[in-house]
Structure formats: C-alpha cells, structure tokens
Short mmCIF file of C-alpha atoms in Angstrom, two decimals:
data_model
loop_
_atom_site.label_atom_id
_atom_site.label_comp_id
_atom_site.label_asym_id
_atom_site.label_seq_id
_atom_site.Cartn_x
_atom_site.Cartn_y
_atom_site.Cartn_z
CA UNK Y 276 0.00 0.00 0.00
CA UNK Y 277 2.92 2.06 1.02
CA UNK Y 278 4.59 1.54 -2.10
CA UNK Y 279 1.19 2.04 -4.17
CA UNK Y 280 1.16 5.84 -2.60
CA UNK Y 281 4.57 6.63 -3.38
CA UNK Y 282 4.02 5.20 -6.77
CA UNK Y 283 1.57 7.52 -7.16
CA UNK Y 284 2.98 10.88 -5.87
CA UNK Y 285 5.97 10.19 -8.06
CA UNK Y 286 3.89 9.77 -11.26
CA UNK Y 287 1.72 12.74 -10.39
CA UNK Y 288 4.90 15.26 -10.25
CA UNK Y 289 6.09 13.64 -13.95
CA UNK Y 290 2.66 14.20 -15.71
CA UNK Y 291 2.93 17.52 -14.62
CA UNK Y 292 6.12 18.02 -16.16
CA UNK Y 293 5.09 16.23 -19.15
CA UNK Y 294 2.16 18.22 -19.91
CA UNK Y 295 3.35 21.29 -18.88
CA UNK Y 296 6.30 20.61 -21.50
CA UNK Y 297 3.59 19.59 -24.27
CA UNK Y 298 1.54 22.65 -23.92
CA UNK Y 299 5.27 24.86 -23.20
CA UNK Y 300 6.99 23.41 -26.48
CA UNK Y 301 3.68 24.05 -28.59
CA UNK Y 302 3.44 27.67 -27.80
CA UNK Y 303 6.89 28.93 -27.66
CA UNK Y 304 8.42 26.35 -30.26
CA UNK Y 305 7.80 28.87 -33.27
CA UNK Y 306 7.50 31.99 -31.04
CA UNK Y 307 10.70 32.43 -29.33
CA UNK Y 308 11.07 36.39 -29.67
CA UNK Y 309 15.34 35.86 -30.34
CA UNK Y 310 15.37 32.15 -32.20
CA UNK Y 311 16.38 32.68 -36.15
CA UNK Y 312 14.51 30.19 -37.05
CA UNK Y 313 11.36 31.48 -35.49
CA UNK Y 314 11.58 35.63 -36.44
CA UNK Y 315 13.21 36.07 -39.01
CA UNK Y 316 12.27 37.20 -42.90
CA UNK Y 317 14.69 35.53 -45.22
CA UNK Y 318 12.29 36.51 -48.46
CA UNK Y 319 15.67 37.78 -50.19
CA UNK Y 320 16.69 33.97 -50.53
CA UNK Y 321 14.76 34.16 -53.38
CA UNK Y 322 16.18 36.68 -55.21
CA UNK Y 323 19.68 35.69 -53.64
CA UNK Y 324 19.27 32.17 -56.14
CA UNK Y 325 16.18 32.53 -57.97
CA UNK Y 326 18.12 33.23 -61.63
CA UNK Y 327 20.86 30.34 -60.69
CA UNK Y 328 18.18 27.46 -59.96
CA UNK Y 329 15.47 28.79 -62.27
CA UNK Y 330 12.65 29.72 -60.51
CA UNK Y 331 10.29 32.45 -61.27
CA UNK Y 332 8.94 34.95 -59.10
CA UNK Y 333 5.71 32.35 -58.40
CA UNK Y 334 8.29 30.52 -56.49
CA UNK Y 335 8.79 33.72 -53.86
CA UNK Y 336 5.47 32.80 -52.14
CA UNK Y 337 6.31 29.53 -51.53
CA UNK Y 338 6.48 28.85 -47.90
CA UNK Y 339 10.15 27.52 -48.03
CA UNK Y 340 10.87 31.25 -48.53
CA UNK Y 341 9.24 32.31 -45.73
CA UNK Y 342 10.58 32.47 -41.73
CA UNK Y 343 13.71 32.15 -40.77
CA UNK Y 344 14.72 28.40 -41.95
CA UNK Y 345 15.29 29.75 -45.72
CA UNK Y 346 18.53 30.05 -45.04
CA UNK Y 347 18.96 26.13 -44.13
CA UNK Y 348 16.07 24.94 -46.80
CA UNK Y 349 16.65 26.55 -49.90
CA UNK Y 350 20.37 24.81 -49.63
CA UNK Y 351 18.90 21.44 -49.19
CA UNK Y 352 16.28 22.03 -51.94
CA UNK Y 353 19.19 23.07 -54.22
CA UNK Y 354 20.93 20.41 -53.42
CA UNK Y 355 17.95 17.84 -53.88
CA UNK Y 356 17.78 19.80 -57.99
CA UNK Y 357 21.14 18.85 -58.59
CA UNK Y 358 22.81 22.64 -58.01
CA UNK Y 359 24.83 21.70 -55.38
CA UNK Y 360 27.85 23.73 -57.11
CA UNK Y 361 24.97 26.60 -56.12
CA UNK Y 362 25.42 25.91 -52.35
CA UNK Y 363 28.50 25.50 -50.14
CA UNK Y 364 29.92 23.57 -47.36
CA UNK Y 365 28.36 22.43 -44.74
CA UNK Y 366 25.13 21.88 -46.25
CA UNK Y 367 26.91 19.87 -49.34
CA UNK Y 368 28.59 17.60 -46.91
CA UNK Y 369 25.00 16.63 -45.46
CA UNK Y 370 23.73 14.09 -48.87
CA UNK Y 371 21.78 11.49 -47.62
CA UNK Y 372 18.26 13.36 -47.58
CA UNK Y 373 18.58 15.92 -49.81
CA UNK Y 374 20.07 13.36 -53.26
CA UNK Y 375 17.18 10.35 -51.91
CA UNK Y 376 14.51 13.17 -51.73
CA UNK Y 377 15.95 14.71 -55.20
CA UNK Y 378 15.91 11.26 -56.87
CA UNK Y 379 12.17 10.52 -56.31
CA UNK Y 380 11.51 14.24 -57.34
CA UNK Y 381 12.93 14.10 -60.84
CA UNK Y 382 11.34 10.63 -61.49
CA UNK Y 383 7.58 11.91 -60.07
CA UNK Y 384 8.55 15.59 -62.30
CA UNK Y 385 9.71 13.76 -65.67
CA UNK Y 386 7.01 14.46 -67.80
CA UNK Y 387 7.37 17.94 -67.29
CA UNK Y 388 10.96 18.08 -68.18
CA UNK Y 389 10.19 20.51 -71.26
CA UNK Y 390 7.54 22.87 -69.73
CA UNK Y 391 8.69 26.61 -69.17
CA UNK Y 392 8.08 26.39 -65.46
CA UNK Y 393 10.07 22.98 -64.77
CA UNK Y 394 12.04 24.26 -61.88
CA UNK Y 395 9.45 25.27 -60.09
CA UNK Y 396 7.49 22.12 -60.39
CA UNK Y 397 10.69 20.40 -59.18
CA UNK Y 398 11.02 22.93 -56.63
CA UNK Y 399 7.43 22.45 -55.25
CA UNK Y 400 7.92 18.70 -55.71
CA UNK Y 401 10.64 18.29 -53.89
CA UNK Y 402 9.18 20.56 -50.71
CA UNK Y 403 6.13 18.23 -50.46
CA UNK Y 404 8.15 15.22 -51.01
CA UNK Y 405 9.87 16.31 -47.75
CA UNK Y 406 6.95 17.22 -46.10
CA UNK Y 407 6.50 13.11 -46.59
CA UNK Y 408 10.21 12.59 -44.73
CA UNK Y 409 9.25 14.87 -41.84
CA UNK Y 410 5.75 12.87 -41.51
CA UNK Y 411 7.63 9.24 -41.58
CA UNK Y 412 10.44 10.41 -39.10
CA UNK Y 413 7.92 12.13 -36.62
CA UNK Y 414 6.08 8.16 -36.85
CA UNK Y 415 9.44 6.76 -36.15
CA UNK Y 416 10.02 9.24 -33.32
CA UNK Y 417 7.47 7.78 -31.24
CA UNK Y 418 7.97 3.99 -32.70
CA UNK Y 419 11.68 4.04 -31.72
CA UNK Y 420 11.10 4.27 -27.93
CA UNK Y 421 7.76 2.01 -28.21
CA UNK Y 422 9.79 -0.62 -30.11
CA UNK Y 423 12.39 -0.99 -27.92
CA UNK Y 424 10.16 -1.19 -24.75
CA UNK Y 425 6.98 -2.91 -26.89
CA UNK Y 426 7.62 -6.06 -24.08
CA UNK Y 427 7.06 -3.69 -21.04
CA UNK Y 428 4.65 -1.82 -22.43
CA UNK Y 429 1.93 -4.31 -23.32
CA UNK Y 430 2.70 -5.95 -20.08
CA UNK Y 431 0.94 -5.91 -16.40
CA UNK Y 432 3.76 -3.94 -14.95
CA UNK Y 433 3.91 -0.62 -17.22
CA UNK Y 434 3.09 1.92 -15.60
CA UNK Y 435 0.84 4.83 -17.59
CA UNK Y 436 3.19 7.35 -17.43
CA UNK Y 437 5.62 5.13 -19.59
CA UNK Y 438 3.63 6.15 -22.99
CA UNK Y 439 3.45 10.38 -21.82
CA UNK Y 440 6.72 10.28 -21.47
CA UNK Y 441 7.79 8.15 -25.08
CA UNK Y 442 5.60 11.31 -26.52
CA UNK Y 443 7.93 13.96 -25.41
CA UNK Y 444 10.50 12.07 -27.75
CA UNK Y 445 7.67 13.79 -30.70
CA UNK Y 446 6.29 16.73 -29.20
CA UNK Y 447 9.12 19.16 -28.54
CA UNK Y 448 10.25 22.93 -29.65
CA UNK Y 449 12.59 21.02 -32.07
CA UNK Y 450 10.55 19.18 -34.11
CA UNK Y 451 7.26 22.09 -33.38
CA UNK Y 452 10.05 24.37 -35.11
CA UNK Y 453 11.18 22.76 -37.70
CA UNK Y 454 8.71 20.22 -39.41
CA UNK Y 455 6.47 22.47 -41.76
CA UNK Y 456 9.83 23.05 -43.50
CA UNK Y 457 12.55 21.11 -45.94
CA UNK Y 458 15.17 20.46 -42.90
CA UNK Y 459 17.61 17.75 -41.79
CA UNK Y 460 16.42 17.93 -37.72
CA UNK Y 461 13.90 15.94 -37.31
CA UNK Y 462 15.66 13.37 -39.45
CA UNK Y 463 18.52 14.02 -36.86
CA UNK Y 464 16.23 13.45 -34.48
CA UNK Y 465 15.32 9.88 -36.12
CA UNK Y 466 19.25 9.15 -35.88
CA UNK Y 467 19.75 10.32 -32.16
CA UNK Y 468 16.65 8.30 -31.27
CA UNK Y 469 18.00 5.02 -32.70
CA UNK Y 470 21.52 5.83 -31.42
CA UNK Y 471 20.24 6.17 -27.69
CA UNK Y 472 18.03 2.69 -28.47
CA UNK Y 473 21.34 0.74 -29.54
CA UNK Y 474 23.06 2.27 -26.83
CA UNK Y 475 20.93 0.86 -24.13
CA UNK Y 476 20.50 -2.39 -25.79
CA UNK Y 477 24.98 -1.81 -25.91
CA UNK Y 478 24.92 -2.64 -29.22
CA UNK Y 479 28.13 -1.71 -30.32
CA UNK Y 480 28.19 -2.74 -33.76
CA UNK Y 481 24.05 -1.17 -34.65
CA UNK Y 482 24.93 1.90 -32.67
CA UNK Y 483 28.82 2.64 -35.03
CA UNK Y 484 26.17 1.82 -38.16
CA UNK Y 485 23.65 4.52 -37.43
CA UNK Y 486 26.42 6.87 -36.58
CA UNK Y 487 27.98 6.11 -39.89
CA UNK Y 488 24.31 6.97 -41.54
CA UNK Y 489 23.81 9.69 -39.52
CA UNK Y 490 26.92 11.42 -40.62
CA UNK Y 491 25.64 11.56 -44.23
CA UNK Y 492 22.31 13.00 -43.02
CA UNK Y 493 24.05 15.64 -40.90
CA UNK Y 494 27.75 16.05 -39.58
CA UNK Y 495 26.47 16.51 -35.84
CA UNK Y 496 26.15 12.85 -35.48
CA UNK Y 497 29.99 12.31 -35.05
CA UNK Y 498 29.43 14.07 -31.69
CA UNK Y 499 27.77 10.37 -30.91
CA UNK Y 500 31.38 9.04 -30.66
CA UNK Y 501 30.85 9.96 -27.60
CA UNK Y 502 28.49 7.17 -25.85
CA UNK Y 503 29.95 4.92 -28.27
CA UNK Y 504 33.53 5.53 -27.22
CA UNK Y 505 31.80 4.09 -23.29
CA UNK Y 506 30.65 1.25 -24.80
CA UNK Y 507 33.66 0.57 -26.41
CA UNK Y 508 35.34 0.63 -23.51
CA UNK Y 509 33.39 -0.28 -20.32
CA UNK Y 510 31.95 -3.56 -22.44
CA UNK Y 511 35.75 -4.39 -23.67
CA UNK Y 512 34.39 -4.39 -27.31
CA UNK Y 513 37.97 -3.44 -28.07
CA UNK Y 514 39.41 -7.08 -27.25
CA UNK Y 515 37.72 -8.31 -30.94
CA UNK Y 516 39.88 -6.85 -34.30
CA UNK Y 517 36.43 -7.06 -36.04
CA UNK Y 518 34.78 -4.27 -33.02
CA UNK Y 519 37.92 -1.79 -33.34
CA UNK Y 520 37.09 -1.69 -37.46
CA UNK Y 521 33.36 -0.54 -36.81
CA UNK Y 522 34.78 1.76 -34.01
CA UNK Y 523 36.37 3.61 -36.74
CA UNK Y 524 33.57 3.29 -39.64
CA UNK Y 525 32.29 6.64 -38.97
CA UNK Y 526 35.51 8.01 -38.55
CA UNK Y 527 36.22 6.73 -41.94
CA UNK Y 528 33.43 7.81 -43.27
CA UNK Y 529 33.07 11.37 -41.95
CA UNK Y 530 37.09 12.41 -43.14
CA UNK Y 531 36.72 10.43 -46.62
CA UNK Y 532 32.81 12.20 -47.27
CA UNK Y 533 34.69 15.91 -46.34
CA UNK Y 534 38.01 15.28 -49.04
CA UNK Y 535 35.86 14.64 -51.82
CA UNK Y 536 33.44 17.02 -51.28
CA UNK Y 537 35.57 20.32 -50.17
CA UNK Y 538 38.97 18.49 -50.46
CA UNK Y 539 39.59 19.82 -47.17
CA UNK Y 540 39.15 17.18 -43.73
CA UNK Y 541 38.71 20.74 -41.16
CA UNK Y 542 36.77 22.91 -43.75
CA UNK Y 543 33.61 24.02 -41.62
CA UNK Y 544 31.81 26.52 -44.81
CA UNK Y 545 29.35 28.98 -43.33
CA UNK Y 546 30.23 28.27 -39.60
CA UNK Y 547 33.77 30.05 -40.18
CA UNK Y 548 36.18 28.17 -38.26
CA UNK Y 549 39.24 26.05 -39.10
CA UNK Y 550 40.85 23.94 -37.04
CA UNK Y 551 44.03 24.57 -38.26
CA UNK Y 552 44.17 28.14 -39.47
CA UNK Y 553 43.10 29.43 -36.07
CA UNK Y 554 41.94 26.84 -33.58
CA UNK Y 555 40.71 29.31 -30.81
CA UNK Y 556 38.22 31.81 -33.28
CA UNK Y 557 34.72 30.81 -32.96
CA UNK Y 558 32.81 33.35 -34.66
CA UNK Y 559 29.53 31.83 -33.34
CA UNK Y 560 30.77 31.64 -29.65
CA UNK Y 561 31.20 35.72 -30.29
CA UNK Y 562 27.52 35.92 -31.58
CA UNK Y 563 26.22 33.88 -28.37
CA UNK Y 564 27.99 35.76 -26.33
CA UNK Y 565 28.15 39.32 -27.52
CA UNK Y 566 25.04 39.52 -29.51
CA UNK Y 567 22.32 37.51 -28.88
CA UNK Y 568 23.84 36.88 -25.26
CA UNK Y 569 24.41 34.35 -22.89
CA UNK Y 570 21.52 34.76 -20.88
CA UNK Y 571 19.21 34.31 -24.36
CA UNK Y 572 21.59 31.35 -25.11
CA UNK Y 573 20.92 29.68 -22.24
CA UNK Y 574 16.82 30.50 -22.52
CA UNK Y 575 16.93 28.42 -25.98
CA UNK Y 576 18.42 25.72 -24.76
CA UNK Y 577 16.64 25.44 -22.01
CA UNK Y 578 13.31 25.80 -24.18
CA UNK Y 579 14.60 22.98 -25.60
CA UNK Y 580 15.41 20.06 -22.87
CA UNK Y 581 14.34 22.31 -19.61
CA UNK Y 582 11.65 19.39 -18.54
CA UNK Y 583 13.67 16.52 -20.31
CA UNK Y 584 16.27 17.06 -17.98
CA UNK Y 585 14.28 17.57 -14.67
CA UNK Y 586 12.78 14.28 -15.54
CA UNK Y 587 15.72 12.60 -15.12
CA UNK Y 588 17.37 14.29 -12.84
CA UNK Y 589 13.65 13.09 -10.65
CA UNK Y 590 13.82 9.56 -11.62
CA UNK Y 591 17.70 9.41 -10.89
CA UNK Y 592 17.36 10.74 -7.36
CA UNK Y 593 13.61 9.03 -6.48
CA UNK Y 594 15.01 5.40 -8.16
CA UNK Y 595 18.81 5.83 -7.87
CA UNK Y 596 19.15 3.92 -10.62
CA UNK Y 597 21.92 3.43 -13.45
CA UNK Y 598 24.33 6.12 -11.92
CA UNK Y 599 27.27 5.66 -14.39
CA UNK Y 600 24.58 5.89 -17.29
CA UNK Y 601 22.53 8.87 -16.16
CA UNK Y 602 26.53 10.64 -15.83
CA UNK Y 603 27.31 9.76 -19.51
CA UNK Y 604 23.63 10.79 -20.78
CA UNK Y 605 24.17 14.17 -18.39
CA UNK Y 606 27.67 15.11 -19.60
CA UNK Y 607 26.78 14.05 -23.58
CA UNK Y 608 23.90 16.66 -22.95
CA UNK Y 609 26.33 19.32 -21.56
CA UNK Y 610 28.87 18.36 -24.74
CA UNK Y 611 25.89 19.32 -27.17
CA UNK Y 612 25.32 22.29 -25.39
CA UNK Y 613 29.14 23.76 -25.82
CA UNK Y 614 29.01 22.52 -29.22
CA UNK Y 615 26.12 24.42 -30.33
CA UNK Y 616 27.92 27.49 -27.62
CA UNK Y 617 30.18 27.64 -30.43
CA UNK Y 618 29.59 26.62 -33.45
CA UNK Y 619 25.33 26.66 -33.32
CA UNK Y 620 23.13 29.26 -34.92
CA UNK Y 621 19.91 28.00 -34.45
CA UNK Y 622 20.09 26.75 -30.83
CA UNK Y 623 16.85 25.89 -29.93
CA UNK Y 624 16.05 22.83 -32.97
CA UNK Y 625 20.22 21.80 -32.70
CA UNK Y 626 20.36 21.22 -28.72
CA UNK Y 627 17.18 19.06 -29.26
CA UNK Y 628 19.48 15.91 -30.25
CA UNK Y 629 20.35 15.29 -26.66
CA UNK Y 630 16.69 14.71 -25.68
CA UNK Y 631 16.58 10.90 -27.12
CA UNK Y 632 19.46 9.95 -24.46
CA UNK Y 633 17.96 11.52 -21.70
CA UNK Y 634 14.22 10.06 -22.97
CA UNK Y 635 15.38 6.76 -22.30
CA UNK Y 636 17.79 7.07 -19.03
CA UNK Y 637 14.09 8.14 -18.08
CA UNK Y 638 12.43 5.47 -19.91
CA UNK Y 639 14.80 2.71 -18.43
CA UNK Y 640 14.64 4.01 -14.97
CA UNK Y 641 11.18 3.15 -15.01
CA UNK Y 642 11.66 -0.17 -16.56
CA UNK Y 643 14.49 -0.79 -14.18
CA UNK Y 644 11.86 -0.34 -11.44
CA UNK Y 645 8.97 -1.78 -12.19
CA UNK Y 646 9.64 -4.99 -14.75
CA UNK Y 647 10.96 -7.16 -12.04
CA UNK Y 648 7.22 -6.48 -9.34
CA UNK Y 649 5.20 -8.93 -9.20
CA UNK Y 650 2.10 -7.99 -10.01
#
C-alpha cells in the first residue's frame, strides 16, 4: 500500500512536467522572440538564387521562402535539384536526404521536363516530397522508444506514465520548429533516437552503423562518438579486431565524405572556423555571447530540454538507478550544449538531439523499477 502511494505521488509530479512541456513546447516552439529560425524574414533567398536554380517569381510565395529556416532549406532544396555547385559547405557535406529526396523528385517531375516552369514544379515537388520525410520520421520518433520497450509496455507492470513520457521524444520545440519546413532535424532526431536505443540495448556494432548513416544526413552525429567511445570501452568491445574496425567506420566515413566534397578534412563553410588556421576563433561563440547573449543562449536551450532534464534528474534521485549511465547521458547533454555554444546558430532545434538519451535514461529508470514487481 505504502509503495502504491509513493508510486503515485511520483507519477503525479512527472505528468505535470510532461504536460506542462507539451503545452510549453507548442506555444513557444515557433515563437521564441530571439530564435532565427522562429523571427526572421529571409524573403531575399529568393532573389539571392532565384536566376541560378530557375525559378520564377511564383516561387517567392512559396512557404520555403518564408521564416527564418530559408537560409537552411533553400540549400537542401538546391541540393535535392542537382545545383549543389549553387550551395556550399556544410550543407553539401549533409547528402543522404537531400540526393534520396531529389531522386524521387525528378522521377515523379519527368514528364514535365520541357515545360517553361520545370524548376518550379521540381522545386514544389521536392518541398512536399519532404513534407513526406518529416511525416515518416515524426512516426518513427514515437515507434523508436515504443519498439524498444513494446515487451514492457503491453505488459501488467507498465506503468501509464511510460507512454506520456515516449511522446515527449515527438512533441518538442525542435521538431514544433522545424517540421512544416525542408530540414535535416527531425531526421537528426530519427538518428539520435535510434543511437540512444542501440546504446541501451549496448549494441556496439548497430549503434557505429547509425552513426555512420547519420553522418551523411548531418555532420552533428559524429558528436555520438561519444556514448559509443563508453561502450567501447566499459563492455571491452575493443578485445575483438572485427569491433575496433566498426569503431572507426564513422571516422572513416566522416574524413573520406569531407576530401571529396571540399577536399579539405577541417573545412567548416558557413560556420567560419578552421581547425588549423586558427583553432581558438569561434565566430559563433562571439555571436552567443556578444550579440544575442548568454543569458538568451541559455533561454533556448533550455526551451529545448528544460523538462527533459528535470525528468531525469527526478527519476535518478527518487530510483537511484543506473548512476554511471545517467553521468554519460548528463555530460553528452552538456557536450551538445558547448558545441552548439560555439559553433550553433539555431540553438533551440540543434540542442534538441540530446533529448533521445535523456528520454530513455528516463524510460529505463522506469523499466528498471517496475519490470521485475510482481504484479
């Protein structure tokens, strides 16, 4: 009975975390007064590369001009028509989406080849083709977590705050931000969400595969190295040859996809820094710091995993469960943070790819707990 009680006190305090942070991330995700991707007017994309990629001025209305994630999408929608000598690194480093998204484009748009207004039909055809990625990875958002626990869940011993809580791995300011729009985030999301499944299931040689994947959707995914370098060593996956070859896939794969594509391993494009020319100039640590400031820095990421993170933080301290886990998942989060300190732009929809890792330390807490009661 005792148990029952504190049972439910604890599961009372999470829904109202959870719901606060559904109806939180609904309302500010696209209203955030200082996020670029929310405010700002990037019309003159259009008349930036409207002659290069052949659009006419019925293109200009098209949503993908509008808001502040032109800047991102019209790069990935050039890329998808084949102009990728148009666009510039990083954006051409980031394939996988744009070339599968461009492929199925052309094919649906052949017919039209000759008419006058081609481009634009391939334009328009390739933003609602996206629309069609964004829809399947926001499904596989919520089917990642459900998967992985589908044994659990259907069981006697679930609780019902186990399904709330898989939701919040869908209904954040990241994805709320970014899905009416032709973007690689919520696909990053996808990636993060299947990384953090493998990792918890510590399996090494799924988890260096989807890094390897994820590097060709979006260079940000090398920054999983990180849990899998713990794996690698706290389950001694480095005592087989075959294990240290898939520890350096994505290495492999992320130097080898940056020489033939810029010809240059540290060329960073738009996000002006260089490794080697001068290792300590982060243009967009000046911008967080001096111009948009700290204090708004630290709002958008905290807009982002705010509740994500008391969550766990709850669970960890009520359950005491997985401590060397919930450190990793807690210092991979802080990692993504100084990353995006200084190299990110667009804060808010960037520090969202620590949420899946923190999602499940939450998620297995609770299975930790309750799978082994007898009901």
């Amino acid at each position: 009975m005792i148990e029952k009680i504190k049972r439910k006190k604890i599961f009372i305090f999470l829904y109202i975390i959870i719901f606060i942070s559904f109806a939180y991330s609904i309302t500010i995700g696209t209203n955030w007064h200082s996020e670029p991707g929310a405010v700002s007017d990037n019309r003159v994309y259009h008349d930036r590369y409207a002659e290069e990629l052949g659009l006419s001025e019925k293109s200009k209305k098209h949503r993908e001009f509008h808001g502040g994630m032109a800047g991102d999408a019209i790069h990935y929608i050039m890329i998808a028509m084949g102009r990728s000598d148009v666009s510039h690194t990083p954006y051409t480093y980031r394939i996988l989406v744009p070339t599968t998204v461009g492929f199925f484009a052309k094919y649906l748009s052949k017919e039209q080849k000759n008419d006058e207004f081609y481009n634009d039909i391939l334009f328009k055809k390739i933003s609602f083709l996206w629309r069609g990625i964004n829809l399947f990875c926001c499904f596989l958002l919520i089917l990642i977590p459900f998967y992985h626990y589908r044994n659990f869940i259907i069981s006697e011993k679930s609780p019902q705050i186990f399904v709330p809580l898989i939701l919040m791995n869908l209904i954040n300011a990241g994805v709320i931000l970014t899905v009416p729009y032709s973007l690689l985030d919520i696909p990053s999301y996808v990636i993060f969400s299947l990384a953090a499944s493998f990792f918890f299931l510590k399996n090494f040689f799924l988890l260096s595969i989807i890094i390897a994947i994820g590097i060709l959707v979006k260079e940000v995914s090398i920054i999983l190295y990180f849990p899998l370098l713990y794996l690698f060593i706290k389950e001694k996956f480095y005592l087989k040859f075959k294990n240290i070859l898939m520890f350096f896939l994505p290495l492999i794969i992320f130097i080898l996809l940056r020489h033939f594509i810029s010809g240059s391993i540290t060329d960073m494009g738009q996000m002006r820094y260089d490794i080697l020319k001068n290792p300590f100039d982060f243009y967009y640590l000046k911008r967080n710091l001096f111009e948009t400031g700290l204090q708004n820095f630290s709002a958008r990421v905290a807009n982002s995993l705010i509740f994500v993170i008391l969550i766990s933080f709850y669970l960890r301290i009520k359950f005491k469960l997985e401590k060397e886990i919930f450190i990793v998942c807690i210092l991979f989060t802080f990692l993504i943070i100084l990353l995006n300190l200084l190299f990110g732009s667009g804060v808010m929809r960037v520090c969202q790819i620590a949420l899946p890792f923190l999602l499940f330390y939450s998620l297995e807490s609770i299975f930790k707990k309750y799978n082994n009661l007898i009901c």
